[in-house]
Short mmCIF file of the C-alpha atoms (twelve columns), coordinates in Angstrom:
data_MODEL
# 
_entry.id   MODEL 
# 
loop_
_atom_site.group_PDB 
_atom_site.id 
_atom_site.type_symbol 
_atom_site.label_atom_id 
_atom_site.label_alt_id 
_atom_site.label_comp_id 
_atom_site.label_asym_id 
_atom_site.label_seq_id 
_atom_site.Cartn_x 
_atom_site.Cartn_y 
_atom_site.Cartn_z 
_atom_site.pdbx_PDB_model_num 
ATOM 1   C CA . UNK A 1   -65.728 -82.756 112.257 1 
ATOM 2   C CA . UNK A 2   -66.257 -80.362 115.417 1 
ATOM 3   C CA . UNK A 3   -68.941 -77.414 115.319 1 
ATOM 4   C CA . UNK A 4   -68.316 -76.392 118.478 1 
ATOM 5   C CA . UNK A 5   -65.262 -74.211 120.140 1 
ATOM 6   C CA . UNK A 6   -63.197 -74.041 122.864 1 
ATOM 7   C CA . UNK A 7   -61.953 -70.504 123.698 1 
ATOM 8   C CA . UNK A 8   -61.235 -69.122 127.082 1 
ATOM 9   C CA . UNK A 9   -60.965 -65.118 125.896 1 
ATOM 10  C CA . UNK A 10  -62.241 -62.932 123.214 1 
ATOM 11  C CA . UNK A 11  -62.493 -59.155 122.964 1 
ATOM 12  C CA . UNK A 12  -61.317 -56.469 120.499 1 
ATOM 13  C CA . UNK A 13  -57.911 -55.239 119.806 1 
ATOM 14  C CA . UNK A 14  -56.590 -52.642 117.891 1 
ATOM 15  C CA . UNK A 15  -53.619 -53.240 114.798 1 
ATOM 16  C CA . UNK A 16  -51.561 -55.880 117.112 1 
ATOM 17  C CA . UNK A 17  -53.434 -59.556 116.335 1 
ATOM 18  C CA . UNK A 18  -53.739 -58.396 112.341 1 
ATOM 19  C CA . UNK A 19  -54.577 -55.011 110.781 1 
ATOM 20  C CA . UNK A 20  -57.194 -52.651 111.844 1 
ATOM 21  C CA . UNK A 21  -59.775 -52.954 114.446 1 
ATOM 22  C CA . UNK A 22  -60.057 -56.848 114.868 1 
ATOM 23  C CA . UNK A 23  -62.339 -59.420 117.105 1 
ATOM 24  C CA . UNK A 24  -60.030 -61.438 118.644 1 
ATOM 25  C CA . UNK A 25  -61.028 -64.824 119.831 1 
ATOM 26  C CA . UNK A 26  -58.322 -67.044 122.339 1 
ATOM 27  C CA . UNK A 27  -58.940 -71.023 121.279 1 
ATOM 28  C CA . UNK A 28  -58.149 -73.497 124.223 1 
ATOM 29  C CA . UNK A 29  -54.990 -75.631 124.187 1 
ATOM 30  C CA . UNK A 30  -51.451 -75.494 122.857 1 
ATOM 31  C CA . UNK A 31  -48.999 -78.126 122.067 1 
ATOM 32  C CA . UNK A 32  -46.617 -75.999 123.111 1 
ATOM 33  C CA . UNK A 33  -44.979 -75.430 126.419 1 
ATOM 34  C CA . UNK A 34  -43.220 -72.044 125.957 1 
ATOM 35  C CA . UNK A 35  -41.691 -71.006 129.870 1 
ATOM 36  C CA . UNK A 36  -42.682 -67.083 128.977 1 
ATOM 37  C CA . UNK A 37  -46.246 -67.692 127.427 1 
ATOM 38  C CA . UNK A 38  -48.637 -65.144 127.940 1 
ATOM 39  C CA . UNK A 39  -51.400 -67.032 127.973 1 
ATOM 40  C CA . UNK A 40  -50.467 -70.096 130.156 1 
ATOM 41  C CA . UNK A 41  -54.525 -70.445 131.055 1 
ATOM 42  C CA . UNK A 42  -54.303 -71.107 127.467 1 
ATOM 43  C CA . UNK A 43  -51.922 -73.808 127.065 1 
ATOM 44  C CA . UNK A 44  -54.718 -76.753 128.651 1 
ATOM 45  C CA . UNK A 45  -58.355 -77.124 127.527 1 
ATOM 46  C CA . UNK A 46  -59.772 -75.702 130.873 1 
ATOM 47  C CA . UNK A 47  -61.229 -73.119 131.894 1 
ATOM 48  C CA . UNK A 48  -62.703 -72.259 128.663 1 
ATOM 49  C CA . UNK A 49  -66.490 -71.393 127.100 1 
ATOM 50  C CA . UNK A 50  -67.384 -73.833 124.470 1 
ATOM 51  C CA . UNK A 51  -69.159 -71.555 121.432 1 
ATOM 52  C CA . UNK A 52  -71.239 -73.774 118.584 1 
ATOM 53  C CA . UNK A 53  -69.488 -72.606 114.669 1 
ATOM 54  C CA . UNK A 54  -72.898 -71.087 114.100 1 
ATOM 55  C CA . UNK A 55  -72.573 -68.933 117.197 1 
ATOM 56  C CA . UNK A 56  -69.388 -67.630 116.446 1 
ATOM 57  C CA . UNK A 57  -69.842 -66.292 113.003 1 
ATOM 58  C CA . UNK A 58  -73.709 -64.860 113.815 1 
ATOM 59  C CA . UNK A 59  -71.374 -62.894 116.644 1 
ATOM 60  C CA . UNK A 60  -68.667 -61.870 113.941 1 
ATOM 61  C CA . UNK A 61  -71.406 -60.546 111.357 1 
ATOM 62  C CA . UNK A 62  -73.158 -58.329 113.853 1 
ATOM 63  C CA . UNK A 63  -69.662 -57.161 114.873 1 
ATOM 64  C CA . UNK A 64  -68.982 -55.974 111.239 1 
ATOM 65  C CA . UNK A 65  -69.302 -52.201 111.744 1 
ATOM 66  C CA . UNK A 66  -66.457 -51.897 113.890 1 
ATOM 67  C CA . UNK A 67  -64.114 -53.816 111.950 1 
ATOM 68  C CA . UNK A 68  -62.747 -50.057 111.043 1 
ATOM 69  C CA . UNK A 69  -59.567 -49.407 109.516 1 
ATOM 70  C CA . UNK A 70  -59.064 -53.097 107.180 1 
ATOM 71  C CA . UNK A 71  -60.019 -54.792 110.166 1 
ATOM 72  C CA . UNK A 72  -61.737 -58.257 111.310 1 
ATOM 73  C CA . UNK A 73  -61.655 -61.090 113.043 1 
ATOM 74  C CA . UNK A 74  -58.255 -63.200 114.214 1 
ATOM 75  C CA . UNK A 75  -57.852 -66.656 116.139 1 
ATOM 76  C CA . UNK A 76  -55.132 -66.755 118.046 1 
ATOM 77  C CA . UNK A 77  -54.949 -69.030 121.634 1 
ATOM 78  C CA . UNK A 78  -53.249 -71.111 123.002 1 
ATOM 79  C CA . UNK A 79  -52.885 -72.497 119.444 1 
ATOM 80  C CA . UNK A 80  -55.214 -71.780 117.332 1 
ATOM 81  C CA . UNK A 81  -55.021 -74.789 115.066 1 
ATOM 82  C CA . UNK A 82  -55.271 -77.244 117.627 1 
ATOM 83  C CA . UNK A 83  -58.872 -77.037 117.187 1 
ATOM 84  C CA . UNK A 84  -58.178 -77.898 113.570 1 
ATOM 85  C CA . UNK A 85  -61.591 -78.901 111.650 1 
ATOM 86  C CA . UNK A 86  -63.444 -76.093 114.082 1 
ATOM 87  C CA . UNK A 87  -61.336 -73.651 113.094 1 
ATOM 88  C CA . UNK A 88  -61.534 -74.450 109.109 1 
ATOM 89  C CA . UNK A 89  -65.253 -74.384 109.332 1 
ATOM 90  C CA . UNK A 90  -64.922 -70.908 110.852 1 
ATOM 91  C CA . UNK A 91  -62.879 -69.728 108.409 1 
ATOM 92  C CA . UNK A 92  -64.241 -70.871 105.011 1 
ATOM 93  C CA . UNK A 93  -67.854 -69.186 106.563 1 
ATOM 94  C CA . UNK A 94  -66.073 -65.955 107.860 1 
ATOM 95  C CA . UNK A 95  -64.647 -65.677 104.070 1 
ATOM 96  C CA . UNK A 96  -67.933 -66.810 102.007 1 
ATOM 97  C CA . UNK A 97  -69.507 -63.255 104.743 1 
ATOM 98  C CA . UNK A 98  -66.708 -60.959 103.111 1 
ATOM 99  C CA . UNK A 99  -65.363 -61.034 106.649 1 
ATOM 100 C CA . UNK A 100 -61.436 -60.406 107.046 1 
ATOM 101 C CA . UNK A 101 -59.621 -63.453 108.980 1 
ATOM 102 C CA . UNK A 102 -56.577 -63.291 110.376 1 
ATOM 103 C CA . UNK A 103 -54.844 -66.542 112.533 1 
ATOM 104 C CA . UNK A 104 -51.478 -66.400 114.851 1 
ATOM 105 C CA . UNK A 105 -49.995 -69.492 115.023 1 
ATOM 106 C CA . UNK A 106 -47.028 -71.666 115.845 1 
ATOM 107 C CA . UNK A 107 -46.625 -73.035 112.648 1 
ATOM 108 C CA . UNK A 108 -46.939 -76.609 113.900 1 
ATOM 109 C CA . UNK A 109 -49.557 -78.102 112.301 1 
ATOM 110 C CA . UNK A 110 -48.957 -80.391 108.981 1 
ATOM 111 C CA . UNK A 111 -52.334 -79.275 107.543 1 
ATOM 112 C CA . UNK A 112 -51.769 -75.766 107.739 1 
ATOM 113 C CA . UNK A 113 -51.650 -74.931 104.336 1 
ATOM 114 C CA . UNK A 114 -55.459 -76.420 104.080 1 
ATOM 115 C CA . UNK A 115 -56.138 -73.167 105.964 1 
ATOM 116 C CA . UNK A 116 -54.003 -70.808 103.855 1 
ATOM 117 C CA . UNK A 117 -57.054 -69.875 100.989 1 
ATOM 118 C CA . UNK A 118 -59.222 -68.802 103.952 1 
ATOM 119 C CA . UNK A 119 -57.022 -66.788 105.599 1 
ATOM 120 C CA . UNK A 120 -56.223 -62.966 104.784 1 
ATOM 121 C CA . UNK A 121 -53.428 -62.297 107.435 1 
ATOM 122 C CA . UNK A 122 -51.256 -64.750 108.255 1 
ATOM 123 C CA . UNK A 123 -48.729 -64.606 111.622 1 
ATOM 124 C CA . UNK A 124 -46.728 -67.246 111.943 1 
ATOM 125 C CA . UNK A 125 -44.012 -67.196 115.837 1 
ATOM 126 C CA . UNK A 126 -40.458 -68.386 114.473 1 
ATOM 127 C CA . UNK A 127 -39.132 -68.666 118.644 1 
ATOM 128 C CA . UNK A 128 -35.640 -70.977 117.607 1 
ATOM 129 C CA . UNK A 129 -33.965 -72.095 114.560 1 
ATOM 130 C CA . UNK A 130 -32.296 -75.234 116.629 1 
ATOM 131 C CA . UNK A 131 -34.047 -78.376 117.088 1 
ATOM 132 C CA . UNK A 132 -32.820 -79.346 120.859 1 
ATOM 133 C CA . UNK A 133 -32.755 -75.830 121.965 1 
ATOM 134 C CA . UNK A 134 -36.333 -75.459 121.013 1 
ATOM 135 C CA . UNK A 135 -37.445 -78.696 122.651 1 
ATOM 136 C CA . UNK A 136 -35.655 -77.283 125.646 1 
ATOM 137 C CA . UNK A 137 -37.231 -74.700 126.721 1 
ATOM 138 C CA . UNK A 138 -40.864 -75.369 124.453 1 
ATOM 139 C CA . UNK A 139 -41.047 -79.224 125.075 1 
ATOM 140 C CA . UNK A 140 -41.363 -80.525 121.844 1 
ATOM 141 C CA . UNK A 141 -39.061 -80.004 118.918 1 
ATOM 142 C CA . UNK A 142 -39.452 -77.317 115.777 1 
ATOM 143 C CA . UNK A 143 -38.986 -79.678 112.787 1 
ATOM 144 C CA . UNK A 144 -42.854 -79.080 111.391 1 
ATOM 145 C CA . UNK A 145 -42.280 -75.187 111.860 1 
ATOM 146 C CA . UNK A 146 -39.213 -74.997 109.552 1 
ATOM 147 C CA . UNK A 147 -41.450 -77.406 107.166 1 
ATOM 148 C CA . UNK A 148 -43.816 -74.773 107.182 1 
ATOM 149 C CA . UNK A 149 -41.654 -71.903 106.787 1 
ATOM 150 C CA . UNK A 150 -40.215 -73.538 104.054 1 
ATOM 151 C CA . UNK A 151 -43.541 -74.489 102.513 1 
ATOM 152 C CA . UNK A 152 -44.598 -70.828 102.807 1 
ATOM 153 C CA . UNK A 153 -41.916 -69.496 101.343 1 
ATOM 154 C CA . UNK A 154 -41.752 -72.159 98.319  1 
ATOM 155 C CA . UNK A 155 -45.336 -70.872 97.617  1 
ATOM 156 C CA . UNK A 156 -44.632 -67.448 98.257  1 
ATOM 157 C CA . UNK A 157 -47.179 -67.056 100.599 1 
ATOM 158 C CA . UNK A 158 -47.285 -63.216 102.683 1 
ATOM 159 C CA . UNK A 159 -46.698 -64.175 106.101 1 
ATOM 160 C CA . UNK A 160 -45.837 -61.764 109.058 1 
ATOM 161 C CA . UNK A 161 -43.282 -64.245 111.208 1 
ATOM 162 C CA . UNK A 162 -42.792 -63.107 114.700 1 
ATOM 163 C CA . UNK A 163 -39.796 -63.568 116.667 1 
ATOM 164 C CA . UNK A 164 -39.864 -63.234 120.855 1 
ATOM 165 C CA . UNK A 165 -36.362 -62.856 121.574 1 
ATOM 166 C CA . UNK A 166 -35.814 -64.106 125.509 1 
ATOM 167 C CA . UNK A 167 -32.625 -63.330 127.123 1 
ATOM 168 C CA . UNK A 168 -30.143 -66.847 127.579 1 
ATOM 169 C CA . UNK A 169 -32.962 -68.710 124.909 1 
ATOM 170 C CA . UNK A 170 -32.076 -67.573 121.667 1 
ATOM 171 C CA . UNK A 171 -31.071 -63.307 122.025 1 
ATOM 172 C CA . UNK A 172 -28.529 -63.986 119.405 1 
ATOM 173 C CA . UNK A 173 -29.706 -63.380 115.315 1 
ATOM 174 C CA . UNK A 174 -26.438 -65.260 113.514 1 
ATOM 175 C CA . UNK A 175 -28.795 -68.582 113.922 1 
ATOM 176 C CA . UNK A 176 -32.211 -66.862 112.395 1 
ATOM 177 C CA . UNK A 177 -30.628 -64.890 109.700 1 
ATOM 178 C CA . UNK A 178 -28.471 -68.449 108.801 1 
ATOM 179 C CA . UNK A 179 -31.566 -70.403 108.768 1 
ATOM 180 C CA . UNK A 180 -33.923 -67.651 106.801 1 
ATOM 181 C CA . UNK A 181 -31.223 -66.527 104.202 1 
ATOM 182 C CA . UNK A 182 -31.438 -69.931 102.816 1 
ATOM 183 C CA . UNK A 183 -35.383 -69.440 101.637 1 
ATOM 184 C CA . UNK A 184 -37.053 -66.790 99.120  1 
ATOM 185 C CA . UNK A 185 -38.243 -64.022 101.853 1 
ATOM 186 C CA . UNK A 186 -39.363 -61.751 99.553  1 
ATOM 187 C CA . UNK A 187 -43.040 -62.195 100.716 1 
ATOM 188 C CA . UNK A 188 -42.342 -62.079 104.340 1 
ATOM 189 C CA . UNK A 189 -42.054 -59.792 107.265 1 
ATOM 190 C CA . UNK A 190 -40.265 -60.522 110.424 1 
ATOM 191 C CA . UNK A 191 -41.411 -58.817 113.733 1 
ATOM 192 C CA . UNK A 192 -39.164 -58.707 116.601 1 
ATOM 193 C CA . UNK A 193 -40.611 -58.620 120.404 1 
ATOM 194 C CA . UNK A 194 -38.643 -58.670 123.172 1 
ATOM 195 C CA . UNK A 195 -39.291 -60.565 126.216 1 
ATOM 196 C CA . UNK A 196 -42.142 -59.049 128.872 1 
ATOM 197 C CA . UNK A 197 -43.960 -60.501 131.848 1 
ATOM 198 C CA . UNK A 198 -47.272 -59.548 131.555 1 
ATOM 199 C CA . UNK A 199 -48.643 -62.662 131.678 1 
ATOM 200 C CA . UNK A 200 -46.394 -63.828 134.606 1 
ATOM 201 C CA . UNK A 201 -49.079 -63.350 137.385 1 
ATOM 202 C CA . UNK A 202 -51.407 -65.555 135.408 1 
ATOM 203 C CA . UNK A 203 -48.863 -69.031 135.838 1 
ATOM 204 C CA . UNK A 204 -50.631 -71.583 138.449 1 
ATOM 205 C CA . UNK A 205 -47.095 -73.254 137.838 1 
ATOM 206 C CA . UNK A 206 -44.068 -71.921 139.171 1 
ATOM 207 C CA . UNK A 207 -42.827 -69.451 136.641 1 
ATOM 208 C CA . UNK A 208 -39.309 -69.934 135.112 1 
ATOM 209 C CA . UNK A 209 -37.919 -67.687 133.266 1 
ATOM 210 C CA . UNK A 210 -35.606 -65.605 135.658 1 
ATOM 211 C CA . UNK A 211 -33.466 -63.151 133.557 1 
ATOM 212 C CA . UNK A 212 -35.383 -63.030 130.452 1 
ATOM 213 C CA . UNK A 213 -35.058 -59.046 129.527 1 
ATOM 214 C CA . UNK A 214 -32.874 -58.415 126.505 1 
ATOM 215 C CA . UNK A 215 -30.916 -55.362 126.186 1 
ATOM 216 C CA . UNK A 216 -31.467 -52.735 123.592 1 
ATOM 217 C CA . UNK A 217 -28.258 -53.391 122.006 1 
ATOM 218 C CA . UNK A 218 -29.422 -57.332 121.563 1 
ATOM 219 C CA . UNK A 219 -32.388 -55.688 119.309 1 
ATOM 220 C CA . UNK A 220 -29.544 -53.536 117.567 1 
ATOM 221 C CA . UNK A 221 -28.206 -56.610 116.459 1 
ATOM 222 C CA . UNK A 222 -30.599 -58.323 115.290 1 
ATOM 223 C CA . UNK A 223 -31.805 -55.296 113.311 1 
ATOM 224 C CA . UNK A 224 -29.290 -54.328 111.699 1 
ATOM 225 C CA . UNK A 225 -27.537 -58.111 110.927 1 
ATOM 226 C CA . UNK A 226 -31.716 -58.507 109.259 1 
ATOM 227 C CA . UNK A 227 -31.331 -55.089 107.312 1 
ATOM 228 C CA . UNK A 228 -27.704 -56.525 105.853 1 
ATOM 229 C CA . UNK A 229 -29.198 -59.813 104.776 1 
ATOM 230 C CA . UNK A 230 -32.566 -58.040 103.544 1 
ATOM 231 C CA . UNK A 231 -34.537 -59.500 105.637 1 
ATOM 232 C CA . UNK A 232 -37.918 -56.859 105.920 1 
ATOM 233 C CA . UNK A 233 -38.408 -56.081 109.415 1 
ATOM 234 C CA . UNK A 234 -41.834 -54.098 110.793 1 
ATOM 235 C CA . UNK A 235 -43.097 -53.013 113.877 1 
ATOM 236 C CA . UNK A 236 -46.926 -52.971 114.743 1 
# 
């Protein structure tokens, strides 16, 4: 088991990474390869600060004033969970403080429902329903994220699940509202975000994603095919 962890940002954000005013730490490494990532200093274990468990939550406690508004603390990344056994020890001593966790994730972990008892806010990226389409443009396929959809939903777990719609990837909704009509959503939120480049700068790699704006009737579209098929959309 690790007591030490890899994270390459950290800083406070308001009501966007969980609710209220939140300390948001940026784990290093991510089995993921998505072409638009944000964070691609994220996606490799370099470049990072390496914090002992101990450390982290003696930061989070004397932080606890300006957790205003229902906030806390979130890990995000990179992916959060590749740091698996860290990131469970953080949690289970942020709860047993009365500390509010939050985690954003890919959903790609088979022991992420260890985590679920220890986490308040749970976001959860949905970015394809198809398999080959996903290991396209991600590099590796999206069977263990529809497992955990699934399992979430069969437990009825809250779960905000994010969707980054990308122009020419997947700015079409007939596949998402096909695959989620088939589950109990009735504890889930869906949060659409359209494609940006803020993070584009930040690639060391050539960047590849040429024409990846979507058009305000694409959101349309996916809004309102969600609203028919009662599907709870939010914006934060």
């Amino acid at each position: 088991m690790s007591d030490t962890v890899k994270i390459f940002q950290k800083g406070f954000n308001y009501s966007q990474d969980g609710p209220g005013n939140r300390l948001v730490y940026h784990l290093s490494g991510c089995n993921f390869a998505c072409k638009w990532c944000s964070n691609p200093e994220g996606m490799e274990q370099k470049n990072y600060k390496e914090y002992t468990v101990k450390e982290i939550v003696e930061e989070c406690i004397s932080c606890t004033p300006m957790f205003f508004s229902g906030g806390g603390v979130t890990f995000t990344g990179g992916e959060a969970t590749m740091q698996f056994d860290a990131l469970l020890t953080l949690l289970k001593e942020l709860k047993q403080n009365g500390i509010n966790t939050a985690i954003e994730t890919n959903g790609s972990h088979k022991r992420l429902v260890e985590l679920l008892p220890y986490i308040d806010h749970l976001i959860m990226d949905f970015k394809h329903y198809d398999t080959v389409i996903h290991k396209e443009w991600i590099g590796v396929g999206n069977e263990q994220v529809k497992n955990s959809f699934s399992m979430l939903s069969s437990i009825k777990r809250k779960v905000l699940i994010r969707i980054p719609i990308i122009n020419g990837f997947n700015n079409s909704p007939e596949g998402f509202v096909e695959f989620f009509k088939k589950y109990n959503t009735d504890n889930m939120e869906f949060e659409l975000l359209s494609y940006h480049e803020y993070g584009k700068e930040k690639w060391e790699k050539p960047y590849q994603i040429t024409n990846g704006f979507v058009s305000r009737e694409d959101i349309k579209k996916f809004q309102q095919l969600f609203k028919e098929n009662n599907l709870k959309l939010i914006n934060t």
